[in-house]
Coordinates of C-alpha atoms in Angstrom, one line a residue:
M1 CA -27.1 -2.7 -3.2
D2 CA -28.1 1.0 -2.7
I3 CA -28.0 2.8 -6.0
V4 CA -26.0 5.7 -4.6
Y5 CA -23.3 3.4 -3.2
F6 CA -23.4 1.5 -6.6
I7 CA -22.6 4.7 -8.4
L8 CA -19.9 5.6 -5.9
R9 CA -18.3 2.2 -6.3
L10 CA -18.4 2.5 -10.1
F11 CA -16.6 5.9 -9.8
V12 CA -14.0 4.4 -7.4
K13 CA -13.4 1.5 -9.7
I14 CA -12.7 3.8 -12.6
V15 CA -10.3 6.0 -10.5
V16 CA -8.5 3.0 -9.1
R17 CA -8.1 1.3 -12.5
L18 CA -6.8 4.6 -14.1
F19 CA -4.3 5.4 -11.3
F20 CA -3.0 1.9 -10.8
R21 CA -1.7 -0.3 -13.6
Q22 CA -2.4 -3.6 -11.9
V23 CA -4.7 -4.4 -8.9
T24 CA -4.7 -8.0 -7.7
V25 CA -7.3 -9.0 -5.2
L26 CA -6.6 -12.3 -3.3
G27 CA -9.1 -13.9 -1.0
R28 CA -12.2 -12.1 -2.1
E29 CA -14.1 -15.3 -1.5
N30 CA -13.3 -15.0 2.2
I31 CA -15.9 -12.2 2.6
P32 CA -19.2 -13.7 3.9
A33 CA -22.1 -12.9 1.6
T34 CA -24.3 -12.2 4.6
G35 CA -24.0 -11.4 8.3
P36 CA -22.0 -8.7 10.2
V37 CA -18.4 -8.2 9.2
I38 CA -15.5 -6.1 10.5
I39 CA -12.8 -5.3 8.0
C40 CA -9.5 -4.4 9.6
A41 CA -7.1 -3.0 7.0
T42 CA -3.5 -1.7 6.8
H43 CA -3.2 2.0 6.3
N44 CA -0.3 3.2 4.1
N45 CA -2.0 5.4 1.5
Q46 CA -4.4 7.8 3.3
Y47 CA -7.8 8.1 1.6
V48 CA -6.7 5.7 -1.2
D49 CA -6.9 2.8 1.2
A50 CA -10.6 3.3 1.6
M51 CA -11.0 3.4 -2.2
M52 CA -9.0 0.2 -2.5
L53 CA -11.4 -1.6 0.0
I54 CA -14.5 -0.3 -1.9
Y55 CA -12.9 -1.6 -5.1
A56 CA -11.9 -5.0 -3.7
I57 CA -15.0 -5.8 -1.6
R58 CA -18.4 -6.1 -3.2
R59 CA -20.5 -5.6 -0.1
P60 CA -21.1 -1.9 0.9
I61 CA -18.6 -0.8 3.7
N62 CA -19.4 1.7 6.5
F63 CA -16.0 3.1 7.3
V64 CA -15.0 4.4 10.8
I65 CA -12.8 7.4 9.8
A66 CA -11.3 10.4 11.6
A67 CA -13.8 13.2 12.2
S68 CA -11.1 15.7 11.1
S69 CA -11.2 14.0 7.6
A70 CA -15.0 13.9 7.5
R71 CA -15.2 17.6 8.2
L72 CA -13.0 18.5 5.2
S73 CA -15.1 20.3 2.5
Y74 CA -14.1 18.1 -0.3
L75 CA -14.9 14.9 1.7
K76 CA -18.2 15.9 3.4
W77 CA -20.5 14.6 0.5
F78 CA -18.3 11.6 -0.1
S79 CA -18.3 10.6 3.5
K80 CA -22.1 10.9 3.8
V81 CA -22.7 8.9 0.6
A82 CA -20.3 6.2 1.6
G83 CA -21.8 5.9 5.1
F84 CA -18.7 6.9 7.0
I85 CA -18.8 7.0 10.8
P86 CA -16.7 10.0 12.1
T87 CA -14.7 9.4 15.2
E88 CA -12.7 11.9 17.1
R89 CA -9.0 10.9 17.5
P90 CA -6.9 11.9 20.4
I91 CA -4.1 12.7 18.1
D92 CA -6.2 15.4 16.4
H93 CA -6.6 17.1 19.8
K94 CA -3.1 16.8 21.0
V95 CA -1.4 19.7 22.8
V96 CA 2.2 20.3 23.7
G97 CA 2.7 20.0 27.5
K98 CA 4.7 22.4 29.6
G99 CA 8.4 21.6 30.4
N100 CA 10.3 18.6 29.1
I101 CA 10.5 14.8 29.7
V102 CA 13.9 13.9 31.1
R103 CA 13.6 10.1 31.8
V104 CA 11.3 7.4 30.5
T105 CA 11.0 3.7 31.6
K106 CA 8.3 1.3 30.6
H107 CA 6.1 2.2 33.6
S108 CA 7.2 5.7 34.6
I109 CA 7.9 9.1 33.2
F110 CA 9.8 11.9 34.8
G111 CA 9.6 15.6 33.8
E112 CA 11.4 18.8 34.4
G113 CA 9.4 22.0 34.7
T114 CA 6.3 20.0 34.0
E115 CA 2.8 20.5 35.5
F116 CA 1.4 17.0 35.3
T117 CA -1.2 17.5 38.1
K118 CA -2.7 20.4 36.3
E119 CA -2.4 19.3 32.6
L120 CA -3.0 15.5 32.8
H121 CA -5.7 13.2 34.1
V122 CA -5.8 9.4 34.6
G123 CA -6.7 7.7 31.3
C124 CA -5.2 10.3 28.9
S125 CA -2.1 9.5 26.9
I126 CA 1.4 11.1 26.8
K127 CA 3.8 10.9 23.9
P128 CA 7.4 12.0 24.3
K129 CA 8.6 13.5 21.0
E130 CA 11.8 11.4 20.8
I131 CA 10.1 8.0 21.6
K132 CA 8.0 6.2 19.1
E133 CA 5.4 5.0 21.6
E134 CA 2.4 6.4 23.5
F135 CA 1.8 5.8 27.2
I136 CA -1.4 5.8 29.1
V137 CA -1.4 7.6 32.4
S138 CA -2.2 5.2 35.2
R139 CA -1.4 7.5 38.2
I140 CA -0.1 11.1 38.6
V141 CA 2.5 11.0 41.5
N142 CA 3.3 14.7 41.4
D143 CA 4.0 17.5 38.9
N144 CA 7.2 15.8 37.7
E145 CA 6.4 12.1 37.9
L146 CA 3.9 9.7 36.3
V147 CA 3.0 6.1 36.6
V148 CA 2.2 4.9 33.0
S149 CA 1.7 1.8 30.9
P150 CA 2.5 1.4 27.2
A151 CA -0.5 2.0 24.9
S152 CA 0.0 -1.4 23.4
D153 CA 0.7 -4.6 25.3
I154 CA 2.9 -5.9 22.5
D155 CA 6.6 -5.3 22.9
F156 CA 8.0 -3.5 19.8
G157 CA 11.5 -3.2 21.1
V158 CA 11.2 0.6 21.4
S159 CA 14.2 2.2 23.2
Y160 CA 13.2 4.5 26.1
D161 CA 16.7 6.1 26.3
L162 CA 16.7 9.9 25.9
E163 CA 19.9 11.6 24.8
K164 CA 18.6 14.9 26.1
P165 CA 15.3 16.3 27.6
C166 CA 12.5 16.4 25.0
S167 CA 9.1 18.0 24.6
Y168 CA 5.9 15.9 24.7
F169 CA 2.3 15.7 23.5
I170 CA -0.8 15.3 25.6
L171 CA -3.5 13.2 24.0
P172 CA -6.9 13.5 25.8
K173 CA -9.2 10.5 26.5
L174 CA -12.3 11.0 24.4
D175 CA -15.9 9.8 24.8
Q176 CA -16.6 7.4 21.9
K177 CA -20.2 6.4 22.9
K178 CA -21.7 7.8 19.7
V179 CA -19.3 5.9 17.6
F180 CA -20.0 2.6 19.4
A181 CA -23.7 3.2 19.1
S182 CA -23.4 3.8 15.3
V183 CA -21.3 0.7 14.9
A184 CA -23.7 -1.3 16.9
N185 CA -26.6 -0.3 14.7
I186 CA -24.7 -1.3 11.6
L187 CA -23.6 -4.7 13.0
K188 CA -27.2 -5.3 14.2
S189 CA -28.3 -4.8 10.6
D190 CA -25.8 -7.5 9.4
E191 CA -23.7 -4.9 7.5
V192 CA -20.0 -4.4 7.0
I193 CA -17.8 -2.1 9.1
G194 CA -14.4 -0.9 7.8
V195 CA -11.6 0.0 10.3
F196 CA -8.0 1.0 10.1
P197 CA -6.6 -0.2 13.4
E198 CA -3.3 1.6 13.1
G199 CA -5.2 4.8 13.7
G200 CA -3.7 7.0 11.0
S201 CA -2.1 6.7 7.6
H202 CA 1.7 6.2 7.6
D203 CA 4.6 5.2 5.2
Q204 CA 6.5 2.9 7.5
T205 CA 7.1 -0.6 6.2
K206 CA 5.9 -2.2 9.4
L207 CA 2.6 -2.0 11.2
L208 CA 2.1 0.7 13.8
P209 CA 0.8 -0.3 17.3
L210 CA -2.9 -1.3 16.8
K211 CA -5.9 0.4 18.5
A212 CA -8.3 -1.9 20.2
G213 CA -11.5 -0.3 18.8
A214 CA -12.2 -3.2 16.4
C215 CA -11.8 -5.7 19.2
V216 CA -14.2 -3.7 21.4
F217 CA -16.7 -3.8 18.5
V218 CA -16.5 -7.6 18.5
W219 CA -17.0 -7.8 22.3
S220 CA -19.9 -5.4 22.2
A221 CA -21.6 -7.3 19.4
H222 CA -21.4 -10.5 21.5
A223 CA -22.4 -8.9 24.8
E224 CA -25.1 -6.4 23.7
L225 CA -26.4 -7.7 20.3
N226 CA -25.9 -11.4 20.6
K227 CA -24.1 -11.2 17.2
D228 CA -20.9 -13.0 16.2
P229 CA -19.3 -10.7 13.6
A230 CA -16.5 -12.1 11.4
M231 CA -13.3 -10.1 11.7
I232 CA -11.4 -10.1 8.4
C233 CA -7.9 -8.5 8.1
T234 CA -6.9 -7.0 4.8
G235 CA -3.4 -6.1 3.7
I236 CA -3.2 -3.4 1.0
N237 CA 0.3 -3.9 -0.4
Y238 CA 1.6 -1.1 -2.7
Y239 CA 4.5 -1.2 -5.0
D240 CA 5.4 2.5 -4.8
A241 CA 2.1 3.9 -3.4
S242 CA 2.4 7.4 -4.8
K243 CA 3.4 6.5 -8.3
F244 CA 1.0 6.7 -11.2
R245 CA 0.4 3.3 -12.9
S246 CA 2.0 1.3 -10.1
K247 CA 0.9 -2.1 -8.7
V248 CA -1.2 -3.1 -5.7
I249 CA -2.0 -6.5 -4.1
V250 CA -5.0 -6.5 -1.8
N251 CA -4.8 -9.7 0.3
I252 CA -8.0 -10.6 2.3
S253 CA -7.6 -13.0 5.2
K254 CA -10.0 -15.8 6.2
P255 CA -12.6 -14.8 8.8
I256 CA -11.5 -14.8 12.4
K257 CA -14.2 -15.9 14.9
Y258 CA -13.7 -15.4 18.6
E259 CA -15.2 -17.6 21.3
I260 CA -16.5 -15.4 24.2
D261 CA -18.1 -16.9 27.3
P262 CA -21.5 -15.3 27.6
N263 CA -21.6 -16.0 31.4
R264 CA -18.6 -13.6 31.9
F265 CA -19.8 -10.5 30.1
T266 CA -19.8 -8.5 33.4
D267 CA -16.3 -9.7 34.4
R268 CA -14.0 -6.7 33.7
A269 CA -10.8 -8.7 34.1
Y270 CA -12.0 -11.3 31.6
K271 CA -13.1 -8.5 29.2
H272 CA -9.7 -6.9 29.3
S273 CA -7.8 -10.2 28.8
K274 CA -10.1 -11.2 25.9
I275 CA -9.7 -7.9 24.1
Q276 CA -6.0 -8.1 24.5
E277 CA -6.1 -11.7 23.1
M278 CA -8.2 -10.5 20.1
L279 CA -5.8 -7.6 19.6
S280 CA -2.8 -9.9 19.5
S281 CA -4.6 -12.3 17.1
M282 CA -5.7 -9.3 14.9
R283 CA -2.1 -8.1 14.7
Q284 CA -0.8 -11.5 13.7
S285 CA -3.5 -11.8 11.0
M286 CA -2.6 -8.3 9.6
E287 CA 1.0 -9.2 9.5
D288 CA 0.1 -12.3 7.5
V289 CA -1.6 -10.3 4.8
K290 CA 1.0 -7.6 4.5
F291 CA 4.5 -7.5 3.0
L292 CA 6.9 -6.5 5.8
A293 CA 10.5 -5.4 5.3
P294 CA 12.8 -3.0 7.2
S295 CA 12.8 -0.5 4.3
Y296 CA 11.3 0.1 0.8
K297 CA 14.7 -0.6 -0.8
E298 CA 14.9 -4.0 0.9
L299 CA 11.4 -4.8 -0.1
M300 CA 12.2 -4.1 -3.8
N301 CA 15.4 -6.2 -3.5
L302 CA 13.4 -9.1 -1.9
D303 CA 10.9 -8.9 -4.7
V304 CA 13.7 -9.3 -7.3
A305 CA 15.3 -12.1 -5.2
G306 CA 12.0 -13.9 -5.0
Q307 CA 11.5 -13.8 -8.8
L308 CA 15.0 -15.1 -9.3
Y309 CA 14.5 -17.8 -6.7
T310 CA 11.4 -19.2 -8.5
P311 CA 12.3 -21.4 -11.4
S312 CA 11.7 -19.6 -14.7
D313 CA 9.6 -22.5 -16.2
V314 CA 7.1 -22.5 -13.3
M315 CA 4.1 -20.3 -13.5
L316 CA 2.7 -19.7 -10.0
N317 CA -0.7 -18.1 -9.6
K318 CA -1.0 -14.8 -7.7
E319 CA -1.9 -16.4 -4.4
E320 CA 1.0 -18.8 -4.5
Q321 CA 3.4 -15.9 -5.4
F322 CA 2.1 -13.8 -2.5
R323 CA 2.4 -16.7 0.0
L324 CA 5.9 -17.5 -1.2
F325 CA 7.0 -13.9 -1.1
K326 CA 5.5 -13.4 2.3
K327 CA 7.5 -16.3 3.7
F328 CA 10.5 -14.9 1.8
C329 CA 10.2 -11.6 3.7
N330 CA 9.6 -13.4 7.1
G331 CA 12.7 -15.6 6.5
Y332 CA 14.8 -12.5 5.6
E333 CA 13.8 -10.8 8.9
N334 CA 15.4 -13.6 10.9
I335 CA 18.7 -13.8 8.9
K336 CA 19.2 -10.3 7.6
D337 CA 22.2 -9.7 9.9
Q338 CA 24.2 -12.6 8.6
Q339 CA 27.2 -11.7 6.4
D340 CA 26.3 -14.0 3.5
V341 CA 22.8 -12.6 3.4
K342 CA 24.1 -9.0 3.4
E343 CA 26.4 -9.9 0.5
L344 CA 23.5 -11.6 -1.3
L345 CA 21.3 -8.5 -1.0
E346 CA 24.1 -6.2 -2.2
N347 CA 24.5 -8.4 -5.3
V348 CA 20.7 -8.2 -5.8
E349 CA 20.7 -4.4 -5.4
V350 CA 23.5 -4.1 -8.1
F351 CA 21.5 -6.4 -10.4
R352 CA 18.3 -4.5 -9.8
Q353 CA 19.8 -1.2 -10.5
K354 CA 21.4 -2.5 -13.8
I355 CA 18.1 -3.9 -15.2
K356 CA 16.3 -0.8 -14.1
S357 CA 18.8 1.5 -15.9
L358 CA 18.2 -0.6 -19.1
G359 CA 14.4 -0.5 -18.7
L360 CA 14.2 -4.3 -18.2
K361 CA 12.4 -6.7 -15.9
V362 CA 13.7 -9.9 -14.3
H363 CA 11.7 -12.0 -16.8
D364 CA 13.3 -10.1 -19.7
V365 CA 16.8 -11.2 -18.5
R366 CA 15.7 -14.8 -18.0
D367 CA 14.0 -15.0 -21.4
K368 CA 16.6 -16.3 -23.8
E369 CA 14.7 -14.7 -26.7
T370 CA 15.3 -11.2 -25.3
K371 CA 17.8 -9.3 -27.4
L372 CA 18.9 -5.7 -27.1
H373 CA 19.4 -5.2 -30.8
I374 CA 17.3 -2.7 -32.7
R375 CA 15.3 -4.4 -35.5
P376 CA 13.8 -2.0 -38.2
G377 CA 10.3 -3.5 -38.2
H378 CA 10.1 -3.4 -34.4
A379 CA 11.5 0.1 -34.3
V380 CA 8.7 1.3 -36.7
I381 CA 6.0 -0.3 -34.6
E382 CA 7.4 1.3 -31.4
A383 CA 7.7 4.7 -33.2
L384 CA 4.0 4.4 -34.3
K385 CA 2.9 3.7 -30.7
I386 CA 4.8 6.8 -29.5
L387 CA 3.4 8.9 -32.3
I388 CA -0.2 7.9 -31.5
G389 CA 0.4 8.8 -27.8
I390 CA 1.9 12.3 -28.4
P391 CA -1.5 14.1 -27.8
F392 CA -2.0 12.1 -24.6
L393 CA 1.6 12.9 -23.4
L394 CA 1.1 16.6 -24.3
F395 CA -2.1 16.6 -22.3
L396 CA -0.6 14.6 -19.4
V397 CA 2.8 16.3 -18.9
P398 CA 1.6 19.7 -17.5
I399 CA -1.0 18.0 -15.3
R400 CA 1.7 15.6 -13.9
L401 CA 4.0 18.6 -13.2
I402 CA 1.3 20.4 -11.3
L403 CA 0.3 17.2 -9.4
S404 CA 3.9 16.4 -8.4
K405 CA 4.5 20.0 -7.2
E406 CA 1.3 20.2 -5.1
A407 CA 1.6 16.6 -3.8
E408 CA 5.2 17.4 -2.6
K409 CA 3.8 20.5 -0.7
K410 CA 1.2 18.2 1.0
R411 CA 3.9 15.7 1.8
Q412 CA 6.1 18.3 3.5
K413 CA 3.1 19.6 5.5
A414 CA 2.1 16.1 6.6
L415 CA 5.6 15.3 7.6
S416 CA 6.0 18.4 9.7
S417 CA 2.8 17.6 11.7
S418 CA 3.3 13.8 12.2
Y419 CA 5.5 11.8 14.5
V420 CA 4.8 8.4 12.8
K421 CA 5.6 9.2 9.2
V422 CA 9.1 8.5 7.7
R423 CA 8.8 10.7 4.6
A424 CA 5.0 11.2 4.5
T425 CA 4.8 9.7 0.9
D426 CA 1.5 8.1 2.0
V427 CA -0.4 11.4 1.4
M428 CA 0.8 12.0 -2.1
A429 CA -1.4 9.6 -4.1
T430 CA -4.5 10.9 -2.4
W431 CA -3.7 14.5 -3.4
K432 CA -2.8 13.5 -6.9
I433 CA -6.2 11.9 -7.3
I434 CA -8.2 14.7 -5.7
L435 CA -6.4 17.4 -7.8
S436 CA -6.7 15.2 -11.0
I437 CA -10.5 15.3 -10.6
V438 CA -10.3 19.1 -10.8
L439 CA -7.4 19.5 -13.3
I440 CA -8.4 17.0 -15.9
P441 CA -11.8 18.6 -16.7
A442 CA -10.2 22.0 -16.6
F443 CA -7.5 21.1 -19.1
L444 CA -10.1 19.3 -21.2
I445 CA -12.0 22.6 -21.5
I446 CA -8.8 24.4 -22.4
W447 CA -8.1 21.8 -25.2
V448 CA -11.7 22.1 -26.5
I449 CA -11.4 25.9 -26.7
C450 CA -8.0 25.6 -28.4
F451 CA -9.5 23.1 -30.9
F452 CA -12.4 25.5 -31.7
I453 CA -10.0 28.4 -32.3
F454 CA -7.7 26.3 -34.5
S455 CA -10.6 24.8 -36.5
K456 CA -12.3 28.2 -37.0
Y457 CA -9.5 30.6 -37.6
L458 CA -6.5 28.6 -38.6
F459 CA -8.1 25.9 -40.8
K460 CA -11.1 28.0 -41.8
S461 CA -13.5 25.2 -41.0
E462 CA -17.1 25.7 -42.2
S463 CA -18.5 23.7 -39.2
P464 CA -16.3 24.6 -36.2
F465 CA -19.0 24.0 -33.7
F466 CA -19.8 20.5 -35.0
Y467 CA -16.1 19.4 -35.1
T468 CA -15.5 21.0 -31.7
F469 CA -18.5 19.1 -30.3
M470 CA -17.2 15.8 -31.8
F471 CA -13.8 16.5 -30.3
F472 CA -15.4 17.2 -26.9
L473 CA -17.1 13.7 -27.1
L474 CA -14.2 11.7 -28.6
F475 CA -11.1 13.2 -26.9
P476 CA -12.0 12.0 -23.4
I477 CA -12.5 8.5 -24.8
Y478 CA -9.1 8.7 -26.5
L479 CA -7.5 9.9 -23.1
Y480 CA -9.2 7.0 -21.2
F481 CA -7.8 4.3 -23.5
S482 CA -4.4 6.2 -23.8
V483 CA -3.9 5.7 -20.1
Y484 CA -3.7 1.9 -20.7
M485 CA -1.7 2.5 -23.9
F486 CA 0.6 4.7 -21.8
D487 CA 1.9 1.5 -20.1
G488 CA 2.9 0.2 -23.6
I489 CA 4.4 3.6 -24.6
E490 CA 6.4 3.8 -21.5
R491 CA 7.6 0.2 -22.0
S492 CA 8.4 0.9 -25.6
L493 CA 10.5 4.0 -24.6
N494 CA 12.3 2.0 -22.0
I495 CA 13.1 -0.9 -24.4
L496 CA 14.2 1.6 -27.1
Y497 CA 16.4 3.4 -24.5
A498 CA 17.8 0.0 -23.3
R499 CA 18.7 -1.0 -26.9
I500 CA 20.4 2.2 -27.7
V501 CA 22.4 2.1 -24.5
N502 CA 23.3 -1.5 -25.1
I503 CA 24.6 -0.7 -28.6
I504 CA 26.7 2.2 -27.3
L505 CA 28.2 0.2 -24.3
T506 CA 28.8 -2.8 -26.5
K507 CA 30.9 -0.7 -28.9
I508 CA 32.8 0.8 -26.0
D509 CA 33.7 -2.4 -24.0
K510 CA 32.7 -5.1 -26.5
K511 CA 30.3 -6.7 -24.0
D512 CA 26.8 -7.8 -24.7
R513 CA 24.9 -6.4 -21.7
I514 CA 22.1 -9.0 -21.8
K515 CA 24.5 -11.9 -21.6
E516 CA 26.3 -10.2 -18.8
L517 CA 23.0 -9.8 -16.9
R518 CA 22.1 -13.4 -17.5
G519 CA 25.3 -14.5 -16.0
Q520 CA 24.7 -12.3 -12.9
A521 CA 21.2 -13.6 -12.6
E522 CA 22.4 -17.2 -12.6
A523 CA 25.1 -16.5 -10.0
I524 CA 22.5 -14.8 -7.7
E525 CA 20.1 -17.8 -8.2
K526 CA 22.8 -20.2 -7.0
Q527 CA 23.6 -18.0 -4.1
L528 CA 19.9 -17.7 -3.2
V529 CA 19.4 -21.5 -3.3
K530 CA 22.4 -22.0 -0.9
V531 CA 21.3 -19.3 1.6
I532 CA 17.7 -20.5 1.7
K533 CA 18.6 -24.2 1.9
D534 CA 20.9 -23.4 4.8
N535 CA 18.7 -20.9 6.7
I536 CA 15.1 -21.3 5.6
P537 CA 14.6 -25.0 4.7
I538 CA 10.8 -24.7 5.2
L539 CA 10.6 -22.2 2.3
H540 CA 12.7 -24.4 0.1
E541 CA 10.5 -27.4 0.7
E542 CA 7.4 -25.3 0.0
L543 CA 8.8 -24.2 -3.3
K544 CA 9.4 -27.8 -4.2
E545 CA 5.8 -28.7 -3.3
L546 CA 4.5 -25.8 -5.5
V547 CA 6.7 -26.9 -8.4
V548 CA 5.3 -30.5 -8.2
K549 CA 1.7 -29.1 -7.9
R550 CA 2.1 -26.7 -10.9
M551 CA 3.8 -29.3 -13.1
E552 CA 1.2 -31.9 -12.3
L553 CA -1.5 -29.4 -13.2
E554 CA 0.1 -28.8 -16.5
K555 CA 0.3 -32.6 -17.0
E556 CA 4.0 -32.6 -17.7
N557 CA 5.9 -35.9 -17.5
D558 CA 7.8 -37.1 -14.5
E559 CA 11.1 -36.5 -16.1
T560 CA 10.4 -32.8 -16.5
I561 CA 9.3 -32.6 -12.9
S562 CA 12.5 -34.3 -11.8
D563 CA 14.6 -32.0 -13.9
M564 CA 12.9 -29.0 -12.4
L565 CA 13.4 -30.2 -8.8
D566 CA 17.1 -30.8 -9.5
E567 CA 17.2 -27.2 -10.7
I568 CA 16.1 -25.8 -7.3

C-alpha cells in the first residue's frame, strides 16, 4: 500500500474511532484481495461516508466525487492524496427556468410562461420543485410542452399531481469523458473505485433514485478493457449519524458479477437494456445491505422491537443480528398499515421513551439482576469516574457548544439549497469533524498557556517550563483515553439519574419502575410473537433456526433448546 494512503487511512481510523462509539464491519471478507472492484455505497453522511469506506475496506479506494467538493480549499489536499476523481454533477450547475410548470405526467410536462425551446435541449434534465423526481427531456414540442421520461426506470410511486403551478430547475447534460477515462485507467490497473450512486448525500431513510454511472463503468470495463470488475454494494447504517459517540454498521455485500455478451458490444439497444438490468440489480443489492424504514423514529422503534423479539438467552453474532433486523424492517414495510401493527408500534414507542428517560437499555430491563437502588459502594465508584473525567468534560463542553452551533448553521444552509434532504442532518457530522480538527489543537494551546500561567504565578513553580512541557505531552493522551472513558461516564450519569428518579417516583406512587418496565417488555414480546407468527412466518422460522444453531454451538442440551423454542 502507498505510504501516503497508509498515513491517510491511519488518520481516518483515529477520527472514526473517536467520533463513533461502535463501528461494526460485516462482510469485509467479500472484498477480493486482487482485481478491479467497484464499491457502490449508500450516502447518508456527506464526507463521513468516504471516511467510513476507507476505514472498513483495507484496499486503497479511488473515489468518484463531486467536483464542487474537490474544489473546496479544505478538501483539495485530501482529495489528491486519496486519489479522488472529480466529476461535474448536473445538480451543481442547475438553473431556475423561466415561467412555471402547470401539469406533469409520466411522459410529458406542460408549462406556463416558459421558454422551453430557448432554455432546454434534448438530453438535459428538468426538475419541478414540488415533485421529487427528475425527468430527461426526450423532445421539445414547443415553448410550453415537453416529452420526457423519468430519470429512473424504477417506479417509486411519486405523485405527479400539482396543487398549483411551481417553479423548476434545469439540469444540463454534461460531458463525462474525462471521468470515464480516469476510471478506465484505474480499473485497468486492477484497483478499487468508490462510487455513491445516489448522486448526493441526503438524510432520507430510503434510497434515492440511483445514477447509472457505476453500471456504465462495468459495461465499459467489459467492452473496452476486457476486464470483469466485481461490483460490491455497501450499506453504511448509522444510528443517529450526527451524534458524537453513536453507532455504525457497515454491511458489505458479496461481489456481483454480470454476464455481458461480447458479440453485442455495438448493439445500442442491448447496452441500454443491460445497463438498466445492472441498475435494478444494484438497487436491490443496496437495499439488502441498508436498514430501510419510513422514518428515523420508526427505525428506532423497530430496533427496540427486534431486541425484544430475540430471546434474552440467545447471543446472536453481529451478522445474524443484522440479517434478522433487516428482515424485520422488510416485514414491517408490508404490514405497517394494519391496526394491530400500529398498536404494537405505539406500545414500543411508549416503552422506548420510558427506558430512555431512565437512561436504560433493553438488556437492562430484561436482566433480572438490574436494580435501580443506589448502593454506597457503587455510588463511590461512579463518583470517582465522574471526578476523573471533569477535566475532559471542561475541555469538551465549550468545543461541543461551538460545534453544535456551527453544524446547525451548515444544516440550515444545506437544507435551503437542496430538494432531496428532509432536515439536512447528513451534513452535521462532517462539519463537526472538520471543525474539531481546528478547535481541539486551538483549545489545547489555550489550556497549555493557562497551565503555564497557573504553575508560574499561582503555584510559584520553580520549573514551569518543564511542567508545562510535560502537560503538553500528557494532556492529549489523557484526552484520547477520556473519549473512551466518556462512554462510561455518560453511562454512569444516566444510571445515577435513573436510580434517583426511580427512588423519587417509587416514594410518590409506591411502584418499582424496573418491575413495571419488565412487565411492559413481556407484554410487548407476546404481542410481537403473535403479530410476526400471523404476518411474517418466514421471519419466525428463521429465528427458530438461529436459536437451534446458537444453542448447538454453545453445546447446550436438547431440553434447553426445546424450552427456548417454546419461548418463541
